[in-house]
Coordinates of C-alpha atoms in Angstrom, one line a residue:
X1 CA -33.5 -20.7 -29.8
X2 CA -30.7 -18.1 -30.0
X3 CA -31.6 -16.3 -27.3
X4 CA -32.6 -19.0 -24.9
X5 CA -29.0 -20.3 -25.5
X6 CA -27.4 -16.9 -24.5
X7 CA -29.4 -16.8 -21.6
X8 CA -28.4 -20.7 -20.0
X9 CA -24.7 -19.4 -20.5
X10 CA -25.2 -16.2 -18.9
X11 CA -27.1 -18.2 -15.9
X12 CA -24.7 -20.4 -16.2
X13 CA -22.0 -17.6 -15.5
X14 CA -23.7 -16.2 -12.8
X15 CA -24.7 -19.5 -10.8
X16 CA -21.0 -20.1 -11.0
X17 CA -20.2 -16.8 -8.7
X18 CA -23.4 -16.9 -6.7
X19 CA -23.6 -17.8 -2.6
X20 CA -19.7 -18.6 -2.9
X21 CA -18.4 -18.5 1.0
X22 CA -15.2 -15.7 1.3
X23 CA -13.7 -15.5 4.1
X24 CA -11.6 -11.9 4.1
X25 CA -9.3 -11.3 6.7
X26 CA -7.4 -8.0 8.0
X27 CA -6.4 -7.7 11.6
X28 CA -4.1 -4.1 11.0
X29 CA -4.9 -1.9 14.3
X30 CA -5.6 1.2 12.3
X31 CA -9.4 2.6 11.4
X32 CA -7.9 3.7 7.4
X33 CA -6.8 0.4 6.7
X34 CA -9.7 -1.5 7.6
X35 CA -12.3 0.6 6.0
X36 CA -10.4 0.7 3.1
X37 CA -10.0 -2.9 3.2
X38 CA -13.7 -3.4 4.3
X39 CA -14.9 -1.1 1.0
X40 CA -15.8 -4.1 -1.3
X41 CA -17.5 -6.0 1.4
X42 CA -21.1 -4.7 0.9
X43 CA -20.6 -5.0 -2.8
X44 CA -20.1 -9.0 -2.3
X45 CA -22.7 -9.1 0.4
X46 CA -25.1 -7.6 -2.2
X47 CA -24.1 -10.0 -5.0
X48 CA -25.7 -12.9 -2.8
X49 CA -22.2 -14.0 -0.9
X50 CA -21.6 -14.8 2.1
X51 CA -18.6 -13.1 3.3
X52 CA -16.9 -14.2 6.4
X53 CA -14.6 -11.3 8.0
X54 CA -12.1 -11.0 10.3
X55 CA -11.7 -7.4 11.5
X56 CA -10.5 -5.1 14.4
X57 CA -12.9 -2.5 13.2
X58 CA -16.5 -4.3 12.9
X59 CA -18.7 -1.3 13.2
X60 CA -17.3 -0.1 10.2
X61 CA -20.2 -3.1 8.7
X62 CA -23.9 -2.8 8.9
X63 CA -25.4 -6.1 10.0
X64 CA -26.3 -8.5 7.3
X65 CA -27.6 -12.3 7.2
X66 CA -24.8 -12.9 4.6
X67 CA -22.3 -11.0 6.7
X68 CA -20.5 -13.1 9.5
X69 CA -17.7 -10.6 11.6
X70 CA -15.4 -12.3 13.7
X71 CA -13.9 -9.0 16.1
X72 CA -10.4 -8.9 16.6
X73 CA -10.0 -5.6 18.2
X74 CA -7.8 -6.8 20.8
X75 CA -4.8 -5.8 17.9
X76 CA -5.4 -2.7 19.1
X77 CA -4.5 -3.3 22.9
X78 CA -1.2 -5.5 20.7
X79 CA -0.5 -2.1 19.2
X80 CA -0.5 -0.1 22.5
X81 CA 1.4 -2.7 24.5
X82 CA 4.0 -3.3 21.7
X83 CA 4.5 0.6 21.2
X84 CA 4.7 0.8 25.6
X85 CA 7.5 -1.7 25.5
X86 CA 9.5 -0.7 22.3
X87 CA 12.3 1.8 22.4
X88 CA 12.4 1.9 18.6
X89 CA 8.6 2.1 17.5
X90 CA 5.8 4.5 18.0
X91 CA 3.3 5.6 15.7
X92 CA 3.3 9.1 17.5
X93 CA 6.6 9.9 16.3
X94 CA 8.8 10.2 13.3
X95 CA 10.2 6.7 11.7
X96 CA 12.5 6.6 9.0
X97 CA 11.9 3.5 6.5
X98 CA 14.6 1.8 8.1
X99 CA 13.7 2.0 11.3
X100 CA 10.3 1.3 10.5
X101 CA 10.7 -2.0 8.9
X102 CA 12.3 -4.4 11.2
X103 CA 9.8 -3.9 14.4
X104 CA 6.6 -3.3 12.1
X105 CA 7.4 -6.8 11.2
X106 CA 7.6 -7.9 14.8
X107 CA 4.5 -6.3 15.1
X108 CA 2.5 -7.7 12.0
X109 CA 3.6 -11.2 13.4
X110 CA 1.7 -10.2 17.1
X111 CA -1.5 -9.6 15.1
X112 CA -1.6 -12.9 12.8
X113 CA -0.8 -14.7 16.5
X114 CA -3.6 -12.5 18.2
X115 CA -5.7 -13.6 15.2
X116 CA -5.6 -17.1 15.4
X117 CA -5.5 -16.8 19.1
X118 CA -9.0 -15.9 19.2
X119 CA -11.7 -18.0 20.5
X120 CA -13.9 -17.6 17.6
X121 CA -11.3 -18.1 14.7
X122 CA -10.0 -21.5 16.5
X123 CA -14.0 -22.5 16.5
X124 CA -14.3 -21.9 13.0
X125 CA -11.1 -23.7 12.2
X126 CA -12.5 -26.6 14.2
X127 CA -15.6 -26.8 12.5
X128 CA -16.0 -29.2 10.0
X129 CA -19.1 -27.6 8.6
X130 CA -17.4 -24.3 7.4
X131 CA -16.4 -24.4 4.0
X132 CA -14.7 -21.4 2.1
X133 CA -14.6 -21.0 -1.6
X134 CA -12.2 -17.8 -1.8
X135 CA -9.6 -16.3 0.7
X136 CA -8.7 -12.4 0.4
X137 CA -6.2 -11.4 2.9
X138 CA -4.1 -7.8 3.4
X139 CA -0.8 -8.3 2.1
X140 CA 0.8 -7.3 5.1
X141 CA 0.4 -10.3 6.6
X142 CA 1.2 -13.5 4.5
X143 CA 0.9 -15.6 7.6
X144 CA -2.7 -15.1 6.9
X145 CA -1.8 -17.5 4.2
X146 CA -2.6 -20.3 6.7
X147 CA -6.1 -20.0 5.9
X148 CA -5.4 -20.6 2.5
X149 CA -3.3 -23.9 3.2
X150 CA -6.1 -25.2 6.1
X151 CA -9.0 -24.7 3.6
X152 CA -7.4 -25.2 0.1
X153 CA -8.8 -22.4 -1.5
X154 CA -7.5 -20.0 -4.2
X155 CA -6.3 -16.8 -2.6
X156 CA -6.3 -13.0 -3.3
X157 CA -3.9 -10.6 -2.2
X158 CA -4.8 -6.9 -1.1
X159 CA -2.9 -3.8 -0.3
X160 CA -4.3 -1.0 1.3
X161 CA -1.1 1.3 1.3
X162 CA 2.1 1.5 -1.7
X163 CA 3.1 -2.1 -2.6
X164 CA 6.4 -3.7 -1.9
X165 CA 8.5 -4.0 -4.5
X166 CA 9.3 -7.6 -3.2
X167 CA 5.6 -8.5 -3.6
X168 CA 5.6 -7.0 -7.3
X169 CA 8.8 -9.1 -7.4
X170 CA 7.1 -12.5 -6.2
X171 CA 3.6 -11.9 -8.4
X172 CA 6.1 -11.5 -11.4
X173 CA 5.7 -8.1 -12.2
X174 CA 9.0 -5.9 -12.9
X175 CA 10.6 -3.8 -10.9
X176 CA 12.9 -1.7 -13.0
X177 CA 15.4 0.6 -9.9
X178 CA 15.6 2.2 -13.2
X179 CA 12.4 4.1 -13.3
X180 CA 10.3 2.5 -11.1
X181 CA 10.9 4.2 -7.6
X182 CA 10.7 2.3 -4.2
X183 CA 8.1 3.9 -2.1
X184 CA 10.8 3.6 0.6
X185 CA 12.7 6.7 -0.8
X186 CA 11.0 9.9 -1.8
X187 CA 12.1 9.8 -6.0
X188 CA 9.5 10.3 -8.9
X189 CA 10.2 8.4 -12.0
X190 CA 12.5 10.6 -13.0
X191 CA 15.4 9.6 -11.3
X192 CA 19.4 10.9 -11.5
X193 CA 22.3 8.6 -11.3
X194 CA 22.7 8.9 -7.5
X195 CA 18.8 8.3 -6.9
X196 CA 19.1 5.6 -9.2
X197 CA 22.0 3.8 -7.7
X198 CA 19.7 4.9 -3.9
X199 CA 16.6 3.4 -5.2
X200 CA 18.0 0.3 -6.7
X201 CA 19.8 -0.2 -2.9
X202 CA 16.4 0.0 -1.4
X203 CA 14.5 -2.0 -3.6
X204 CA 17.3 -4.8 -3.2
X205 CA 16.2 -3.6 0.6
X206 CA 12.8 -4.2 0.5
X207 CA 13.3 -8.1 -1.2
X208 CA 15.9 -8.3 1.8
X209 CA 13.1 -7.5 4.6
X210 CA 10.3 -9.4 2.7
X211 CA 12.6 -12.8 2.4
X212 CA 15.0 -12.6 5.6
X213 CA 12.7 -10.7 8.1
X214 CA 8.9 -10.8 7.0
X215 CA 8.8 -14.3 5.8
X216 CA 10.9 -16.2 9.0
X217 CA 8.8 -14.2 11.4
X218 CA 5.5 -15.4 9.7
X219 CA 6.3 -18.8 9.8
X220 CA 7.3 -18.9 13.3
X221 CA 3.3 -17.9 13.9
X222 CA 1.9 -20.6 11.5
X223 CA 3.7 -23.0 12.8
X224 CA 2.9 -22.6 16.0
X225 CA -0.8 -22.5 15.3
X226 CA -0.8 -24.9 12.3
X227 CA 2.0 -27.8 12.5
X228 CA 5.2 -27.7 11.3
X229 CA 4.1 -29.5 8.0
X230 CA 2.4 -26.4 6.8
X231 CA 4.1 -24.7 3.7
X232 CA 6.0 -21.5 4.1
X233 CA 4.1 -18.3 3.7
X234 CA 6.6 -17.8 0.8
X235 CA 5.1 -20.8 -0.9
X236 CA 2.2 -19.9 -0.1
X237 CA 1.9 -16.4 -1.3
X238 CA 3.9 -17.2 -4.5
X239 CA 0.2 -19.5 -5.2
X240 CA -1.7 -16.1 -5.3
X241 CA -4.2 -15.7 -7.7
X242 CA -4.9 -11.9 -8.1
X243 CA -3.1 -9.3 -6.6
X244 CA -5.9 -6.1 -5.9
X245 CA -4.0 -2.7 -5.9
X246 CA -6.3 -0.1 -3.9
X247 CA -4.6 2.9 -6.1
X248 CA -4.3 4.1 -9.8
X249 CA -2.1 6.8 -11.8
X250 CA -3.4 9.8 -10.0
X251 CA -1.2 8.4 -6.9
X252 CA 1.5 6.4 -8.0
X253 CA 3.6 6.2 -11.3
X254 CA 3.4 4.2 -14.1
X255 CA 4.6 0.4 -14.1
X256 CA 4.1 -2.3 -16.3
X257 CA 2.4 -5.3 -14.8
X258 CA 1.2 -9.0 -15.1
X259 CA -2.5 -9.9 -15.9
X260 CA -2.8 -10.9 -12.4
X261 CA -2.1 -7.6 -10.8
X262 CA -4.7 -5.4 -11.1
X263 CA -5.2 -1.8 -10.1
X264 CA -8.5 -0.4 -9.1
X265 CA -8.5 2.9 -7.2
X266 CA -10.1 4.3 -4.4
X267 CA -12.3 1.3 -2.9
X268 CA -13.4 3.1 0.5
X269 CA -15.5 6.5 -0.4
X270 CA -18.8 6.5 -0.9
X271 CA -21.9 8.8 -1.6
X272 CA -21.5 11.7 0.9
X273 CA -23.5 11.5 4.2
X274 CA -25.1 15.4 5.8
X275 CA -22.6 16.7 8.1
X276 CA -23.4 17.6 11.8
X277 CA -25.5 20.8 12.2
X278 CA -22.2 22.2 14.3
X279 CA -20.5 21.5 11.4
X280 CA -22.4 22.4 8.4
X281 CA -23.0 25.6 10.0
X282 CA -19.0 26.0 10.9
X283 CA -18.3 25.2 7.3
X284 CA -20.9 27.0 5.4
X285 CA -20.3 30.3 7.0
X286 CA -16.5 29.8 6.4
X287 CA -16.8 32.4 3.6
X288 CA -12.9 33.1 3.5
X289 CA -12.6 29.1 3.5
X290 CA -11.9 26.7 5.6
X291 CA -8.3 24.7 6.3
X292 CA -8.6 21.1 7.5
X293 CA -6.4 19.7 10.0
X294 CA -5.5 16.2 11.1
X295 CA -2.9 13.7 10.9
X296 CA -5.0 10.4 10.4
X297 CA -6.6 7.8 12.5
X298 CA -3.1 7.0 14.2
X299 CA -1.4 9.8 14.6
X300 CA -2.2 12.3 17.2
X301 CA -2.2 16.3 17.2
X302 CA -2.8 16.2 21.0
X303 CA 0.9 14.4 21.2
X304 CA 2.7 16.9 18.9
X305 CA 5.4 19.1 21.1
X306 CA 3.9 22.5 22.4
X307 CA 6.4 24.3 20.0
X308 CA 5.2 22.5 17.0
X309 CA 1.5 23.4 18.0
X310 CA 2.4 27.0 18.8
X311 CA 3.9 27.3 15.4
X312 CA 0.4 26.2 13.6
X313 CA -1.4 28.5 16.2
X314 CA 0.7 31.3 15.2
X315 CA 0.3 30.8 11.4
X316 CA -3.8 30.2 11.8
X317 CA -4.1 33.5 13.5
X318 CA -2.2 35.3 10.5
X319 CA -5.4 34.4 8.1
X320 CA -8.3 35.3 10.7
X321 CA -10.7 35.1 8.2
X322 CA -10.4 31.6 7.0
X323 CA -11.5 29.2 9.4
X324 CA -10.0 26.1 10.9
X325 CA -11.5 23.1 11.7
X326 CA -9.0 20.5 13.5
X327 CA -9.3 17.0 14.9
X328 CA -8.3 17.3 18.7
X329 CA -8.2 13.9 20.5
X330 CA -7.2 15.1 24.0
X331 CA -10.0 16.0 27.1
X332 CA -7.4 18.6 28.0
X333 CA -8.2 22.2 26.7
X334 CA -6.0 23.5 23.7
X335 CA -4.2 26.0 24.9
X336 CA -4.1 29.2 23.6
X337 CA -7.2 28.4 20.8
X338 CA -7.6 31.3 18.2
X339 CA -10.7 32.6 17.2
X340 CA -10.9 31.1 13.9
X341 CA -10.0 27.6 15.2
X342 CA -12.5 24.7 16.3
X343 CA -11.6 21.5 17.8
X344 CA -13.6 17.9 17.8
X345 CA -12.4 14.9 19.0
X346 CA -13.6 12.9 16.0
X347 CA -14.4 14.8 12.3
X348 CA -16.3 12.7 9.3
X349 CA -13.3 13.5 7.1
X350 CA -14.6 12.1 3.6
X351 CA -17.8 14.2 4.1
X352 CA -15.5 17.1 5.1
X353 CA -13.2 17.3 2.3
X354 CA -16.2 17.0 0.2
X355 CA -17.8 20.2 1.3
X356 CA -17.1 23.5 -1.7
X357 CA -15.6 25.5 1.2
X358 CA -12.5 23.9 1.6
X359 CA -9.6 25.1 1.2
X360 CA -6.3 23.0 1.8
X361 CA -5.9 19.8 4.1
X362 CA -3.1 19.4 6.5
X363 CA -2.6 15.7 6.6
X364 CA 0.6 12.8 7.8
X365 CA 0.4 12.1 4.0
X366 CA -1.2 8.4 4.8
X367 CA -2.2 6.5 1.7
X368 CA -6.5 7.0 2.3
X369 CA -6.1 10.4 3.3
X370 CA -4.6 10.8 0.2
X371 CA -7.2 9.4 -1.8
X372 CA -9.5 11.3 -0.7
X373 CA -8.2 14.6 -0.7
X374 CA -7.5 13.5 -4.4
X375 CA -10.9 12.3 -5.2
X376 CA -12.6 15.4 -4.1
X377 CA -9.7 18.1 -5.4
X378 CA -8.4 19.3 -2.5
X379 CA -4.4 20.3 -1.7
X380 CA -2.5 19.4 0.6
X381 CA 0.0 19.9 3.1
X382 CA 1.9 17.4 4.0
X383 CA 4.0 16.3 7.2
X384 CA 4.7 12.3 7.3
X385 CA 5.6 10.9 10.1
X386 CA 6.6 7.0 8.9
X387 CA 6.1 4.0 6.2
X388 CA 4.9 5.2 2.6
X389 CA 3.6 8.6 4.2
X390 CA 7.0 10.4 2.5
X391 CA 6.6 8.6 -0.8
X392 CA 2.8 9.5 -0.8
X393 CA 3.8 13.6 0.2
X394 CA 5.9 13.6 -2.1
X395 CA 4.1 12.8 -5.0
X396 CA 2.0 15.1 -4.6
X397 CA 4.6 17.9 -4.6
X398 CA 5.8 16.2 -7.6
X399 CA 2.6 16.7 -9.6
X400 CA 2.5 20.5 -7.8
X401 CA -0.7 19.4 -5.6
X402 CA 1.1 19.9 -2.2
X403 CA 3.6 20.9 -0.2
X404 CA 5.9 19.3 2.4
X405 CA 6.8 20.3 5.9
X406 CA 9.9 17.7 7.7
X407 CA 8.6 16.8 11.0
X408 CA 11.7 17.9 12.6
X409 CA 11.6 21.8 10.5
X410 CA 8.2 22.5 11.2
X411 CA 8.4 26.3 12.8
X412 CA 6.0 29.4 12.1
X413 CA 7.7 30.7 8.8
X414 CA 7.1 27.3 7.1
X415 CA 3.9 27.0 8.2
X416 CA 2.7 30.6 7.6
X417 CA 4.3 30.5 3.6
X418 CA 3.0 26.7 3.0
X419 CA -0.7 27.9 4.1
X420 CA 0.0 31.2 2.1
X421 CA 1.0 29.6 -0.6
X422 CA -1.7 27.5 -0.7
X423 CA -4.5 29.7 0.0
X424 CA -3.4 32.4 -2.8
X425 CA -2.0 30.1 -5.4
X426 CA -4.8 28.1 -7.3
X427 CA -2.3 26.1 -9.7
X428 CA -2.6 23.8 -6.6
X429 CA -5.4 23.3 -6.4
X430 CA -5.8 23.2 -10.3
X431 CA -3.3 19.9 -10.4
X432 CA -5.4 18.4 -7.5
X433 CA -8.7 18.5 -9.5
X434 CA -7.0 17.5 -12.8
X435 CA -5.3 14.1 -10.6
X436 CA -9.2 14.3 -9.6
X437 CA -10.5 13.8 -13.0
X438 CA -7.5 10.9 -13.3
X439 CA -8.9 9.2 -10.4
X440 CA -12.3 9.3 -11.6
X441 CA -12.0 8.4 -15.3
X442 CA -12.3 4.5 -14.9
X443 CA -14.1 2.0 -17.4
X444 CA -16.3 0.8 -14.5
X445 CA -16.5 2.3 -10.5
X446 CA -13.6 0.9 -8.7
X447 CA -15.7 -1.3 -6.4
X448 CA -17.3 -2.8 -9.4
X449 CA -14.2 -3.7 -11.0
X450 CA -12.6 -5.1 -7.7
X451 CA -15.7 -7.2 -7.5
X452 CA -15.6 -8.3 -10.5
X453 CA -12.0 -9.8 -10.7
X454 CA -12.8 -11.2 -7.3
X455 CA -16.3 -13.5 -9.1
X456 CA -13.6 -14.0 -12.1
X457 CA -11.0 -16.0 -9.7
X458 CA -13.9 -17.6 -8.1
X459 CA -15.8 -18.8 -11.7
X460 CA -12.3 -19.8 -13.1
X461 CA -10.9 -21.8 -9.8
X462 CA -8.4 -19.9 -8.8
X463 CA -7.4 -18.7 -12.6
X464 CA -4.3 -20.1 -12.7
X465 CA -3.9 -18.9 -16.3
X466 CA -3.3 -15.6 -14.8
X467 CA 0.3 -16.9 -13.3
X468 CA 3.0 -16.1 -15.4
X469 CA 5.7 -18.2 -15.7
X470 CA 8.1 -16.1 -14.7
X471 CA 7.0 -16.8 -11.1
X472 CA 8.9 -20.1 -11.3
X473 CA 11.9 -19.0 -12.5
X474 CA 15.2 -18.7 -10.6
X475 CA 16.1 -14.6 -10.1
X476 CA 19.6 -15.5 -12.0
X477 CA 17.1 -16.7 -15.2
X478 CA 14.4 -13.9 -14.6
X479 CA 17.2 -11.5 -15.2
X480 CA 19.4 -13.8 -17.9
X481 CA 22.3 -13.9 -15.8
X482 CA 22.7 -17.6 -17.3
X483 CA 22.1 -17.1 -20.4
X484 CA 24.2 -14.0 -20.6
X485 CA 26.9 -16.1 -18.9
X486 CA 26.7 -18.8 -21.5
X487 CA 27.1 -16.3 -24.3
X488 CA 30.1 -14.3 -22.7
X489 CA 31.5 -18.2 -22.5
X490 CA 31.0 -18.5 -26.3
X491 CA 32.2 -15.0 -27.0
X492 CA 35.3 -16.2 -24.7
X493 CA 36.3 -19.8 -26.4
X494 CA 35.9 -18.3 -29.9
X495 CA 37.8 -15.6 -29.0
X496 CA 40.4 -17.5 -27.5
X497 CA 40.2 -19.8 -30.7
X498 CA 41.0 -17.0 -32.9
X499 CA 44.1 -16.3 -30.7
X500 CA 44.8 -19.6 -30.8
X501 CA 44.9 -19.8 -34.5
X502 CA 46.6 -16.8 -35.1
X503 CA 49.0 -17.7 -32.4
X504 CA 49.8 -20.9 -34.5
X505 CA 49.9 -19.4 -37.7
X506 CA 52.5 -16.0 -36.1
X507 CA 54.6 -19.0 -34.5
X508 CA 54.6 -21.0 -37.5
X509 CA 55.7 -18.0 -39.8
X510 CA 58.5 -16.9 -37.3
X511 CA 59.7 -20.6 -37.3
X512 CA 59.8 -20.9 -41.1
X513 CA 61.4 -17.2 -41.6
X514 CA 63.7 -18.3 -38.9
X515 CA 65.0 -21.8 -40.6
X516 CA 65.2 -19.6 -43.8
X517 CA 67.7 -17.5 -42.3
X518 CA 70.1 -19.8 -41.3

């Protein structure tokens, strides 16, 4: 009886999460965001879901009756046309966090408008037979949000790169300048007064941008596509029910958070796939070692000045013996190739890094590229280029993992010590495995878990019991400013009242004393 009891509540359980309809959307022009953001998506397809996505990338998904891709790949013609027409964006050169901010946003607006642009997503929209039971959406884009308010469904928030502080801020977590750095500047932790005073500027920053800049420009696009009478994206994202962080404590620093904000790790490497015969032969007769080169799906080396290749050249041909294997994206010959160097156009990276001969990784310091070169131990040197690639670089130096080259100092001499360095110092790649064994040391694989918070909002509605009530409060409340005020009041009258008092009394004395005298 006991037993057939346990089971109807377990089935129970389960029926609750099973065939739900989740529509996950990400239309970011970049190959490391979606297939970070596409990681959990065979999971659900796998735990009988049907999952509805929305993707610029979709032959990152095998085909699936329960899988249902809507291609928006035309973000990537969005990127290339917004970059051809800006004078302060491109993703080839280098972008301070301030310059980065205010056209990325202009630019995160073009894809949400190219989104719901598209033929397909206005047919679904139209369709009175689609139904959705759970919206996940890349935090980049809270305009996204308007699939949340056109099918009144409980949503969950992603983030493929470093939150915003000003998203911590709106799910209710803190965000203590104090210690907990912006991934705008390059601090640890550990901060001094000055970086203090710095971070707390550009965390007050970050709110700015999110509130002033992100959230206007947003709304503008839903409007357009969804009446005026829709809700502001700022509404609309406050109404999250799980924020999913794609990182963990071997790549950021520690932070206290709500029960809805949850941190699961690395959600886009899988089991290891055989490497090309060119390759696996390259890399298993790399004896010496090999070095890694390439700055991400985005960035180009083929766009890098010829003095900044010539100084890489020059330091490669100081180690002859280790080999060099570096992603080369231009039909035009590199010139002046050493011997130890060899060039593809596209390199399985994951399965790379993987392989026991590697050596070091020279990377833009993106978030994913990151990840892996933490999952699999390997160190790195780092040159960023824009966004949270600093922040990311630098941790790593922080936890003596990596190095850093500045875009705009990188000659021979750097070059040649950082890879000598590297290649004869092992405490590198010591602290690499030991952020490895961090990374890896989870109660359940990080898929699993991220699945498994997604089937808990679904089973409890939206789990609004997860939303803290700090979420409705003023920032002036959040932060006591009233209360503080009304004691300081208080502290005030009964000071005064004390001085009023003795006032009296002094008064009185000298006015007796004085009568007295005469």
């Amino acid at each position: 009886m006991v037993i057939n009891y346990v089971s109807f509540l377990i089935l129970s359980v389960l029926n609750l999460t099973a065939c739900s309809n989740i529509l996950s959307v990400c239309p970011t022009a970049s190959y490391s965001h979606q297939e970070s953001w596409l990681g959990i998506v065979p999971s659900l397809i796998k735990r009988g879901h049907n999952v509805t996505v929305i993707t610029c990338n979709p032959e990152i998904l095998e085909p699936h009756p329960n899988l249902h891709v809507i291609n928006v790949n035309i973000c990537y013609a969005t990127l290339s046309k917004f970059e051809s027409e800006s004078n302060s964006f491109s993703i080839q050169n280098y972008m301070s966090p301030r310059e980065f901010f205010p056209p990325v946003n202009d630019l995160l607006a073009k894809y949400i408008d190219e989104t719901f642009s598209s033929e397909a997503v206005k047919n679904m929209l139209r369709s009175n037979d689609t139904k959705f039971d759970l919206l996940i959406y890349e935090g980049l884009h809270p305009g996204l949000l308007a699939f949340k308010y056109h099918y009144n469904v409980p949503s969950i928030v992603m983030f493929t790169t470093p939150l915003f502080g000003a998203v911590h801020f709106l799910m209710g977590n803190p965000v203590n300048p104090s210690y907990i750095p912006s991934f705008v500047t390059t601090f640890s932790d550990k901060m001094t007064f000055s970086e203090r005073l710095m971070n707390t500027y550009y965390l007050l920053y970050e709110i700015y941008i999110r509130y002033y800049y992100t959230y206007p420009k947003m709304d503008a696009v839903m409007k357009k596509h969804f009446g005026n009478d829709i809700p502001s994206s700022r509404e609309l994202e406050m109404d999250n029910s799980l924020l999913i962080l794609s990182g963990d404590l071997s790549q950021s620093y520690p932070m206290p958070v709500q029960p809805n904000t949850i941190n699961v790790g690395t959600l886009h490497i899988k089991p290891n796939k055989p490497l090309p015969k060119d390759l696996q032969n390259f890399m298993d007769n790399a004896k010496d070692g090999v070095i890694y080169f390439s700055l991400g799906s985005n960035k180009k080396i083929s766009t890098l000045s010829e003095e900044t290749r010539n100084a890489f050249v020059k330091a490669f041909e100081q180690f002859p013996k280790v080999k060099v294997l570096m992603k080369w994206e231009s039909d035009i010959e590199f010139p002046n190739k050493p011997a130890n160097v060899y060039l593809k156009k596209w390199l399985p990276q994951k399965d790379i890094l993987a392989h026991k001969n590697i050596k070091l990784f020279i990377t833009h310091g993106g978030h994913q590229s990151r990840q892996e070169a933490v999952h699999y131990g390997v160190p790195l040197i780092s040159i960023p280029f824009f966004y949270d690639q600093e922040w990311n670089a630098k941790k790593s130096f922080e936890e003596e993992a990596g190095l850093i080259i500045n875009f705009f100092e990188v000659t021979y001499d750097k070059v040649y010590h950082a890879l000598k360095e590297l290649l004869n110092n092992d405490k590198y790649k010591r602290n690499m495995e030991r952020l490895s064994a961090i990374s890896k040391d989870k109660a359940m694989a990080n898929v699993e878990t991220a699945i498994w918070w997604v089937e808990y909002v679904i089973r409890h509605k939206g789990a609004p019991h997860l939303r803290p009530a700090v979420q409705d409060l003023y920032w002036f409340q959040y932060t006591l400013l009233d209360i503080i005020a009304f004691i300081s009041m208080l502290l005030f009258l009964f000071v005064y009242f004390i001085y009023f008092i003795v006032k009296k009394l002094l008064f009185s004395s000298l006015y007796k004393i004085k009568i007295k005298s005469q």
